[in-house]
Amino acid sequence: MLTIAGHKFSSRLFGGTGKFSSSEIMKKALDASGCEMITVALRRVNLNDPGDDIMSIIDRKRYLLLPNTSGARDADEAIRLARFARASGGGDWLKLEVTPDPRTLLPDPVETLRATEVLVKEGFIVLPYMNADPILALRLQDVGAAAVMPLGSPIGTNQGILTRFQIEIIIEQARVPVVVDAGLGAPSHAALAMEMGADAVLVNTAIAVAGDPVIMAQAFAKAVEAGRMAYESGLGRQQRESMASSPQSGLEFLD
Amino acid sequence: MNIVFDYPAFDKLHEYFHTIERADVDRALFSTRPGLKDLAALLSPAAEECLPAMARRSAEITEQRFGRVIQLYAPLYLSSVCCNRCSYCGFSVDNQIERRVLSLDEAEAEAFILNERGFSHILLVSGEAPKVMGVDFFESLALRLKDKFASLSIEVQPLTTAEYARLFKAGITSVAVYQETYDRQIYEQVHLSGRKCDQQYRLATPARAASAGMREVGIGALLGLADWRAEGLALGLHLAWLRKQFWRTAFTVSFPRIRPAEGGFAALQPVSEKNLSQMIFALRIFDPDVGLLLSTREEPRYRDGMIGLGSTRYSAGSCTAPGGYLDPDSAGEQFAVGDHRSLDQVCSAIRARGFEPVRKDWDSMFQQHAA
């Protein structure tokens, strides 16, 4: 079972609350996805307003809330948002997003590392959104990130896992859970991430903008489960060459 | 951070081998990211018939990762005084050998000879007797030698993290500390007295060296004490664990086979050249990045045959008695070497196989600290 910062998750699919056409559809889709952690943009909600359109339909007994700092352009902005979120009852969990480039929304590695270091010291459970850079993943882990969230492709692009080779290295090296975040546009992308050994995936856009978000949420849930099962059962490996038997072993020198 | 390495008992490790079939070996050979099960498959009896295929795979990985080169180093024995009683070692406290502790000047003179012979990488070796050969000595020697050598490594008694940090600052770049055997019962059986009896402290030593900032840490097992297959699996576990904890550190593995030594210890479980080769190939396939050492314990025929098949580092022209480079008649060696050729002869053999002998692959400039 997946454990992040001591919290156990039976679903390895994390959801989001952006881009849905209505709050009711969002609620149904999240329900159908079976996810147990959902991220909400701090800029989008009023955490302490019970009448907030998003907060009012999130059952916090059922879902762990993962506020995110979407929109922050540097570490200082992200840190300020995080402190504000906690003061407003948002809890200790934080998806750290520092995206200075409004066009690609790619994460700033330098500011993300700096903010992670500060926020961990303040007791936040920090899950940083990051480019799929293996060394950055290790640096974030070393300053106390509870998990790392490398992107498959730029957020909202539905391009799937364009960073496969890098993510494989991160999965191999990291001591903390690896959650593939951003760019997963189809259930097959999520399944691939899980087959590769990712600990979880976060999917928002692909579900929110689907023709039928509720059915798509179910499809992602199944894909994540299938991918994980495949990973755990030990995938048959692609053989690069057959076992050639050579008359000369090359080891004749052995006594 | 949890920095205590633990591993299953040897009888548990043995269970890994029981279920291995030939298909597991084939899978492990071409796995893109081999895991512990794959390592077990490669070390298993079922893999023995695949030894030529393992050799080819290991050679291919080694060439891709390291190129067609072999790095060279020489050991410099500083002291044969040792407080430990270890059944297999020539320096064991009970043995009636001529003991010698080099002075700083003598050690420097020995190093100078190695330097003249063309060595840039030397390994400082000492028995465990902190009162006659301690951190102060290693530090002073490192400060004297660091400008003459590309890198200085130590294989001495286990030290504390603070001591390793001190030595790193003085110019020591890497630490080798071998567990000798990961079989806890046999460890107790062959380590009769002395500080080395503390298995757990020794086991935690590579982590202390790495956390002190050492650029490279070497682990290893002395082959011939316990079952080599389980030993290989334990080494793989230790290596994988160290990699997870210390991603900035480079690691090497060494598998010295027991050699004739004062005391007349015979291997408890003999390891053949075939077994040793299988272990080298398996570790290489398991971890493409690890440095693998093959010392002058082995004979020229074997060392030449193994060039390019997995090992990346050879010692050469070694003498295992303190003072032995200046005075070749020095008595009191730790063990009898198997390859007596000079550095130049070993280099020629490496070139003859189409490989480049590399004498310098580091620079002390990397580690210049502000005085």
mmCIF file of C-alpha atoms in Angstrom, chain B residues 57-358:
data_model
loop_
_atom_site.group_PDB
_atom_site.id
_atom_site.type_symbol
_atom_site.label_atom_id
_atom_site.label_comp_id
_atom_site.label_asym_id
_atom_site.label_seq_id
_atom_site.Cartn_x
_atom_site.Cartn_y
_atom_site.Cartn_z
ATOM 1 C CA ARG B 57 26.932 -9.418 -21.286
ATOM 2 C CA SER B 58 29.222 -8.203 -18.508
ATOM 3 C CA ALA B 59 31.911 -7.232 -21.041
ATOM 4 C CA GLU B 60 29.385 -5.352 -23.152
ATOM 5 C CA ILE B 61 28.051 -3.390 -20.168
ATOM 6 C CA THR B 62 31.550 -2.662 -18.894
ATOM 7 C CA GLU B 63 32.726 -1.395 -22.254
ATOM 8 C CA GLN B 64 29.694 0.822 -22.665
ATOM 9 C CA ARG B 65 29.966 2.311 -19.188
ATOM 10 C CA PHE B 66 33.738 2.470 -18.641
ATOM 11 C CA GLY B 67 35.228 2.122 -22.116
ATOM 12 C CA ARG B 68 38.196 -0.025 -23.009
ATOM 13 C CA VAL B 69 40.289 1.012 -20.036
ATOM 14 C CA ILE B 70 41.662 -0.491 -16.828
ATOM 15 C CA GLN B 71 42.657 1.783 -13.949
ATOM 16 C CA LEU B 72 45.779 0.909 -12.008
ATOM 17 C CA TYR B 73 46.721 1.348 -8.374
ATOM 18 C CA ALA B 74 49.154 0.001 -5.833
ATOM 19 C CA PRO B 75 48.751 -0.681 -2.116
ATOM 20 C CA LEU B 76 51.151 0.933 0.335
ATOM 21 C CA TYR B 77 51.377 -1.019 3.571
ATOM 22 C CA LEU B 78 51.996 1.279 6.521
ATOM 23 C CA SER B 79 51.865 -1.073 9.462
ATOM 24 C CA SER B 80 51.560 -4.779 10.163
ATOM 25 C CA VAL B 81 50.780 -4.287 13.833
ATOM 26 C CA CYS B 82 47.241 -5.407 14.542
ATOM 27 C CA CYS B 83 45.194 -5.889 17.697
ATOM 28 C CA ASN B 84 42.706 -8.194 16.038
ATOM 29 C CA ARG B 85 42.794 -11.947 16.089
ATOM 30 C CA CYS B 86 41.390 -13.004 12.706
ATOM 31 C CA SER B 87 41.872 -16.622 11.641
ATOM 32 C CA TYR B 88 42.564 -15.874 7.985
ATOM 33 C CA CYS B 89 44.946 -12.912 8.194
ATOM 34 C CA GLY B 90 48.731 -12.889 8.202
ATOM 35 C CA PHE B 91 48.727 -9.857 10.470
ATOM 36 C CA SER B 92 46.621 -11.596 13.134
ATOM 37 C CA VAL B 93 47.955 -10.743 16.589
ATOM 38 C CA ASP B 94 48.948 -14.358 17.349
ATOM 39 C CA ASN B 95 51.175 -14.786 14.316
ATOM 40 C CA GLN B 96 54.906 -14.677 14.962
ATOM 41 C CA ILE B 97 55.843 -12.412 12.084
ATOM 42 C CA GLU B 98 58.236 -9.528 11.911
ATOM 43 C CA ARG B 99 56.043 -6.523 12.725
ATOM 44 C CA ARG B 100 56.810 -3.142 11.330
ATOM 45 C CA VAL B 101 55.341 0.336 11.646
ATOM 46 C CA LEU B 102 56.595 2.848 9.112
ATOM 47 C CA SER B 103 57.485 6.342 10.214
ATOM 48 C CA LEU B 104 56.103 9.272 8.251
ATOM 49 C CA ASP B 105 59.434 9.625 6.452
ATOM 50 C CA GLU B 106 59.561 5.927 5.630
ATOM 51 C CA ALA B 107 55.982 5.939 4.372
ATOM 52 C CA GLU B 108 56.730 8.962 2.235
ATOM 53 C CA ALA B 109 59.803 7.226 0.810
ATOM 54 C CA GLU B 110 57.735 4.163 -0.084
ATOM 55 C CA ALA B 111 55.163 6.394 -1.762
ATOM 56 C CA PHE B 112 57.929 8.143 -3.659
ATOM 57 C CA ILE B 113 59.055 4.832 -5.140
ATOM 58 C CA LEU B 114 55.509 4.019 -6.256
ATOM 59 C CA ASN B 115 55.275 7.483 -7.748
ATOM 60 C CA GLU B 116 58.523 6.963 -9.673
ATOM 61 C CA ARG B 117 57.220 3.637 -10.929
ATOM 62 C CA GLY B 118 54.310 5.502 -12.449
ATOM 63 C CA PHE B 119 51.484 5.110 -9.934
ATOM 64 C CA SER B 120 49.145 8.035 -9.365
ATOM 65 C CA HIS B 121 46.582 6.133 -7.318
ATOM 66 C CA ILE B 122 47.689 4.512 -4.108
ATOM 67 C CA LEU B 123 45.864 2.674 -1.384
ATOM 68 C CA LEU B 124 47.225 3.183 2.136
ATOM 69 C CA VAL B 125 46.811 -0.045 4.125
ATOM 70 C CA SER B 126 47.277 -0.647 7.807
ATOM 71 C CA GLY B 127 46.521 -3.225 10.473
ATOM 72 C CA GLU B 128 44.162 -2.122 13.224
ATOM 73 C CA ALA B 129 46.206 -0.708 16.086
ATOM 74 C CA PRO B 130 45.049 2.874 16.610
ATOM 75 C CA LYS B 131 47.689 3.562 19.244
ATOM 76 C CA VAL B 132 50.575 2.914 16.854
ATOM 77 C CA MET B 133 48.870 3.943 13.606
ATOM 78 C CA GLY B 134 45.974 6.320 13.996
ATOM 79 C CA VAL B 135 44.155 9.161 12.334
ATOM 80 C CA ASP B 136 46.896 11.684 13.105
ATOM 81 C CA PHE B 137 49.363 9.630 11.117
ATOM 82 C CA PHE B 138 47.024 9.131 8.159
ATOM 83 C CA GLU B 139 46.258 12.831 8.131
ATOM 84 C CA SER B 140 49.900 13.909 8.234
ATOM 85 C CA LEU B 141 50.828 11.424 5.522
ATOM 86 C CA ALA B 142 47.940 12.520 3.303
ATOM 87 C CA LEU B 143 49.031 16.136 3.631
ATOM 88 C CA ARG B 144 52.545 15.170 2.578
ATOM 89 C CA LEU B 145 51.440 13.023 -0.365
ATOM 90 C CA LYS B 146 48.394 14.688 -1.818
ATOM 91 C CA ASP B 147 50.275 16.901 -4.253
ATOM 92 C CA LYS B 148 52.267 14.000 -5.658
ATOM 93 C CA PHE B 149 49.316 11.695 -6.241
ATOM 94 C CA ALA B 150 46.094 12.014 -8.177
ATOM 95 C CA SER B 151 44.201 10.196 -5.448
ATOM 96 C CA LEU B 152 44.803 8.623 -2.062
ATOM 97 C CA SER B 153 42.640 5.832 -0.687
ATOM 98 C CA ILE B 154 42.731 4.146 2.690
ATOM 99 C CA GLU B 155 42.077 0.616 3.850
ATOM 100 C CA VAL B 156 42.600 0.894 7.580
ATOM 101 C CA GLN B 157 40.622 0.357 10.787
ATOM 102 C CA PRO B 158 37.017 1.599 10.785
ATOM 103 C CA LEU B 159 36.920 5.256 11.793
ATOM 104 C CA THR B 160 34.245 7.667 12.962
ATOM 105 C CA THR B 161 32.422 10.025 10.618
ATOM 106 C CA ALA B 162 34.335 12.992 12.051
ATOM 107 C CA GLU B 163 37.649 11.215 11.484
ATOM 108 C CA TYR B 164 36.736 10.431 7.891
ATOM 109 C CA ALA B 165 35.771 14.055 7.363
ATOM 110 C CA ARG B 166 39.152 15.106 8.723
ATOM 111 C CA LEU B 167 40.968 12.757 6.376
ATOM 112 C CA PHE B 168 38.880 13.858 3.423
ATOM 113 C CA LYS B 169 39.937 17.399 4.137
ATOM 114 C CA ALA B 170 43.559 16.272 4.253
ATOM 115 C CA GLY B 171 43.292 14.781 0.770
ATOM 116 C CA ILE B 172 42.033 11.219 1.196
ATOM 117 C CA THR B 173 39.461 10.620 -1.551
ATOM 118 C CA SER B 174 38.217 7.150 -0.877
ATOM 119 C CA VAL B 175 37.774 4.502 1.765
ATOM 120 C CA ALA B 176 37.751 0.740 1.398
ATOM 121 C CA VAL B 177 36.342 -1.331 4.214
ATOM 122 C CA TYR B 178 35.390 -4.918 3.600
ATOM 123 C CA GLN B 179 32.954 -6.793 5.771
ATOM 124 C CA GLU B 180 35.024 -9.950 5.059
ATOM 125 C CA THR B 181 31.866 -12.032 5.396
ATOM 126 C CA TYR B 182 28.191 -11.118 5.645
ATOM 127 C CA ASP B 183 27.504 -14.505 7.249
ATOM 128 C CA ARG B 184 27.062 -13.395 10.846
ATOM 129 C CA GLN B 185 27.903 -16.781 12.371
ATOM 130 C CA ILE B 186 31.055 -17.291 10.370
ATOM 131 C CA TYR B 187 32.027 -13.691 11.102
ATOM 132 C CA GLU B 188 31.942 -14.536 14.808
ATOM 133 C CA GLN B 189 33.777 -17.746 14.204
ATOM 134 C CA VAL B 190 36.778 -16.198 12.399
ATOM 135 C CA HIS B 191 37.071 -12.952 14.351
ATOM 136 C CA LEU B 192 38.301 -14.204 17.670
ATOM 137 C CA SER B 193 39.173 -11.018 19.499
ATOM 138 C CA GLY B 194 39.784 -7.332 18.997
ATOM 139 C CA ARG B 195 37.650 -4.438 17.865
ATOM 140 C CA LYS B 196 36.874 -6.159 14.609
ATOM 141 C CA CYS B 197 34.561 -8.508 16.538
ATOM 142 C CA ASP B 198 31.996 -5.709 16.466
ATOM 143 C CA GLN B 199 30.272 -6.702 13.206
ATOM 144 C CA GLN B 200 27.664 -4.019 13.398
ATOM 145 C CA TYR B 201 30.179 -1.204 13.727
ATOM 146 C CA ARG B 202 32.114 -2.519 10.768
ATOM 147 C CA LEU B 203 28.946 -2.966 8.716
ATOM 148 C CA ALA B 204 28.022 0.676 9.299
ATOM 149 C CA THR B 205 31.470 1.929 8.314
ATOM 150 C CA PRO B 206 30.904 2.427 4.553
ATOM 151 C CA ALA B 207 27.909 4.631 5.410
ATOM 152 C CA ARG B 208 30.018 6.686 7.827
ATOM 153 C CA ALA B 209 32.692 7.194 5.185
ATOM 154 C CA ALA B 210 30.111 8.211 2.594
ATOM 155 C CA SER B 211 28.326 10.592 4.925
ATOM 156 C CA ALA B 212 31.679 12.217 5.713
ATOM 157 C CA GLY B 213 31.879 13.202 2.056
ATOM 158 C CA MET B 214 34.287 10.598 0.676
ATOM 159 C CA ARG B 215 34.063 10.527 -3.107
ATOM 160 C CA GLU B 216 34.328 6.795 -3.301
ATOM 161 C CA VAL B 217 33.626 3.960 -0.911
ATOM 162 C CA GLY B 218 34.641 0.352 -1.462
ATOM 163 C CA ILE B 219 32.914 -2.647 0.028
ATOM 164 C CA GLY B 220 33.827 -6.277 -0.307
ATOM 165 C CA ALA B 221 33.888 -9.804 0.974
ATOM 166 C CA LEU B 222 36.816 -12.107 1.530
ATOM 167 C CA LEU B 223 35.973 -15.150 -0.533
ATOM 168 C CA GLY B 224 36.516 -18.532 1.033
ATOM 169 C CA LEU B 225 34.909 -17.884 4.400
ATOM 170 C CA ALA B 226 31.215 -18.395 3.678
ATOM 171 C CA ASP B 227 28.979 -19.437 0.804
ATOM 172 C CA TRP B 228 29.980 -17.149 -2.050
ATOM 173 C CA ARG B 229 26.536 -17.018 -3.664
ATOM 174 C CA ALA B 230 24.874 -15.654 -0.539
ATOM 175 C CA GLU B 231 27.895 -13.412 -0.021
ATOM 176 C CA GLY B 232 27.309 -11.962 -3.489
ATOM 177 C CA LEU B 233 23.662 -11.368 -2.744
ATOM 178 C CA ALA B 234 24.468 -9.646 0.546
ATOM 179 C CA LEU B 235 27.029 -7.467 -1.233
ATOM 180 C CA GLY B 236 24.421 -6.554 -3.828
ATOM 181 C CA LEU B 237 21.967 -5.630 -1.067
ATOM 182 C CA HIS B 238 24.562 -3.530 0.695
ATOM 183 C CA LEU B 239 25.541 -1.805 -2.544
ATOM 184 C CA ALA B 240 21.943 -1.045 -3.530
ATOM 185 C CA TRP B 241 21.234 0.304 -0.052
ATOM 186 C CA LEU B 242 24.312 2.519 -0.086
ATOM 187 C CA ARG B 243 23.354 3.883 -3.496
ATOM 188 C CA LYS B 244 19.907 4.876 -2.207
ATOM 189 C CA GLN B 245 21.335 6.619 0.840
ATOM 190 C CA PHE B 246 24.384 8.245 -0.704
ATOM 191 C CA TRP B 247 23.693 9.172 -4.273
ATOM 192 C CA ARG B 248 26.710 11.473 -4.432
ATOM 193 C CA THR B 249 29.168 8.697 -3.642
ATOM 194 C CA ALA B 250 30.784 6.348 -6.152
ATOM 195 C CA PHE B 251 31.051 2.743 -5.042
ATOM 196 C CA THR B 252 33.413 -0.121 -5.722
ATOM 197 C CA VAL B 253 33.211 -3.789 -4.864
ATOM 198 C CA SER B 254 36.088 -6.145 -4.292
ATOM 199 C CA PHE B 255 36.112 -9.914 -3.942
ATOM 200 C CA PRO B 256 39.542 -10.920 -2.673
ATOM 201 C CA ARG B 257 39.988 -14.680 -2.527
ATOM 202 C CA ILE B 258 41.812 -16.069 0.481
ATOM 203 C CA ARG B 259 45.518 -16.466 -0.265
ATOM 204 C CA PRO B 260 48.185 -18.442 1.544
ATOM 205 C CA ALA B 261 49.219 -16.435 4.608
ATOM 206 C CA GLU B 262 51.077 -16.791 7.911
ATOM 207 C CA GLY B 263 48.897 -18.838 10.208
ATOM 208 C CA GLY B 264 48.166 -21.416 7.501
ATOM 209 C CA PHE B 265 44.436 -20.733 7.336
ATOM 210 C CA ALA B 266 42.662 -22.807 4.690
ATOM 211 C CA ALA B 267 39.504 -21.546 3.004
ATOM 212 C CA LEU B 268 36.419 -22.816 4.848
ATOM 213 C CA GLN B 269 34.461 -22.905 1.596
ATOM 214 C CA PRO B 270 36.838 -22.752 -1.377
ATOM 215 C CA VAL B 271 35.870 -20.498 -4.262
ATOM 216 C CA SER B 272 37.056 -21.488 -7.729
ATOM 217 C CA GLU B 273 38.050 -19.151 -10.546
ATOM 218 C CA LYS B 274 34.753 -20.049 -12.195
ATOM 219 C CA ASN B 275 32.872 -19.044 -9.064
ATOM 220 C CA LEU B 276 34.803 -15.782 -8.774
ATOM 221 C CA SER B 277 34.147 -14.999 -12.426
ATOM 222 C CA GLN B 278 30.436 -15.694 -12.031
ATOM 223 C CA MET B 279 30.356 -13.324 -9.077
ATOM 224 C CA ILE B 280 32.130 -10.571 -11.015
ATOM 225 C CA PHE B 281 29.836 -10.946 -14.040
ATOM 226 C CA ALA B 282 26.733 -11.050 -11.829
ATOM 227 C CA LEU B 283 27.647 -7.889 -9.923
ATOM 228 C CA ARG B 284 28.494 -6.088 -13.160
ATOM 229 C CA ILE B 285 25.159 -7.008 -14.759
ATOM 230 C CA PHE B 286 23.359 -6.077 -11.520
ATOM 231 C CA ASP B 287 25.080 -2.690 -11.235
ATOM 232 C CA PRO B 288 26.551 -1.291 -14.462
ATOM 233 C CA ASP B 289 28.146 1.676 -12.655
ATOM 234 C CA VAL B 290 30.002 -0.006 -9.840
ATOM 235 C CA GLY B 291 33.802 -0.136 -9.946
ATOM 236 C CA LEU B 292 35.067 -3.712 -9.639
ATOM 237 C CA LEU B 293 38.553 -4.448 -8.327
ATOM 238 C CA LEU B 294 40.758 -7.388 -9.224
ATOM 239 C CA SER B 295 43.934 -7.450 -7.169
ATOM 240 C CA THR B 296 47.303 -9.171 -7.410
ATOM 241 C CA ARG B 297 45.918 -11.925 -5.222
ATOM 242 C CA GLU B 298 44.999 -13.568 -8.521
ATOM 243 C CA GLU B 299 47.462 -15.130 -10.938
ATOM 244 C CA PRO B 300 48.597 -13.455 -14.177
ATOM 245 C CA ARG B 301 46.791 -16.028 -16.337
ATOM 246 C CA TYR B 302 43.487 -15.271 -14.662
ATOM 247 C CA ARG B 303 43.973 -11.515 -14.500
ATOM 248 C CA ASP B 304 44.900 -11.336 -18.169
ATOM 249 C CA GLY B 305 41.977 -13.513 -19.170
ATOM 250 C CA MET B 306 39.566 -11.319 -17.211
ATOM 251 C CA ILE B 307 40.644 -8.037 -18.818
ATOM 252 C CA GLY B 308 37.578 -6.359 -20.243
ATOM 253 C CA LEU B 309 35.102 -8.870 -18.856
ATOM 254 C CA GLY B 310 33.846 -6.806 -15.926
ATOM 255 C CA SER B 311 36.611 -5.597 -13.629
ATOM 256 C CA THR B 312 37.629 -1.973 -13.997
ATOM 257 C CA ARG B 313 40.570 -1.643 -11.659
ATOM 258 C CA TYR B 314 43.720 -3.693 -11.204
ATOM 259 C CA SER B 315 46.458 -3.387 -8.653
ATOM 260 C CA ALA B 316 49.971 -4.072 -9.899
ATOM 261 C CA GLY B 317 53.489 -4.538 -8.594
ATOM 262 C CA SER B 318 52.053 -4.982 -5.103
ATOM 263 C CA CYS B 319 54.001 -5.762 -1.982
ATOM 264 C CA THR B 320 51.992 -6.573 1.157
ATOM 265 C CA ALA B 321 54.750 -6.036 3.724
ATOM 266 C CA PRO B 322 55.386 -2.550 5.157
ATOM 267 C CA GLY B 323 58.580 -1.131 3.669
ATOM 268 C CA GLY B 324 58.591 -3.709 0.891
ATOM 269 C CA TYR B 325 59.018 -1.324 -2.007
ATOM 270 C CA LEU B 326 62.257 0.166 -0.709
ATOM 271 C CA ASP B 327 63.486 -3.190 0.546
ATOM 272 C CA PRO B 328 62.091 -6.070 -1.532
ATOM 273 C CA ASP B 329 63.440 -8.546 1.028
ATOM 274 C CA SER B 330 61.143 -7.199 3.753
ATOM 275 C CA ALA B 331 59.531 -9.987 5.704
ATOM 276 C CA GLY B 332 56.105 -9.994 7.304
ATOM 277 C CA GLU B 333 53.691 -9.826 4.410
ATOM 278 C CA GLN B 334 49.913 -9.904 4.942
ATOM 279 C CA PHE B 335 49.423 -12.578 2.294
ATOM 280 C CA ALA B 336 51.316 -14.023 -0.662
ATOM 281 C CA VAL B 337 50.490 -12.223 -3.903
ATOM 282 C CA GLY B 338 49.659 -14.272 -7.001
ATOM 283 C CA ASP B 339 50.789 -11.830 -9.665
ATOM 284 C CA HIS B 340 54.377 -10.633 -9.220
ATOM 285 C CA ARG B 341 54.638 -8.641 -12.433
ATOM 286 C CA SER B 342 55.700 -5.017 -12.428
ATOM 287 C CA LEU B 343 53.399 -2.168 -13.330
ATOM 288 C CA ASP B 344 54.943 -1.972 -16.814
ATOM 289 C CA GLN B 345 54.438 -5.677 -17.403
ATOM 290 C CA VAL B 346 50.808 -5.475 -16.324
ATOM 291 C CA CYS B 347 50.322 -2.434 -18.569
ATOM 292 C CA SER B 348 51.745 -4.367 -21.506
ATOM 293 C CA ALA B 349 49.363 -7.236 -20.843
ATOM 294 C CA ILE B 350 46.440 -4.807 -20.735
ATOM 295 C CA ARG B 351 47.504 -3.186 -24.010
ATOM 296 C CA ALA B 352 47.973 -6.588 -25.618
ATOM 297 C CA ARG B 353 44.265 -7.200 -25.012
ATOM 298 C CA GLY B 354 43.333 -3.955 -26.716
ATOM 299 C CA PHE B 355 42.741 -1.994 -23.525
ATOM 300 C CA GLU B 356 44.307 1.176 -22.221
ATOM 301 C CA PRO B 357 46.012 1.058 -18.831
ATOM 302 C CA VAL B 358 45.051 4.259 -17.012
#
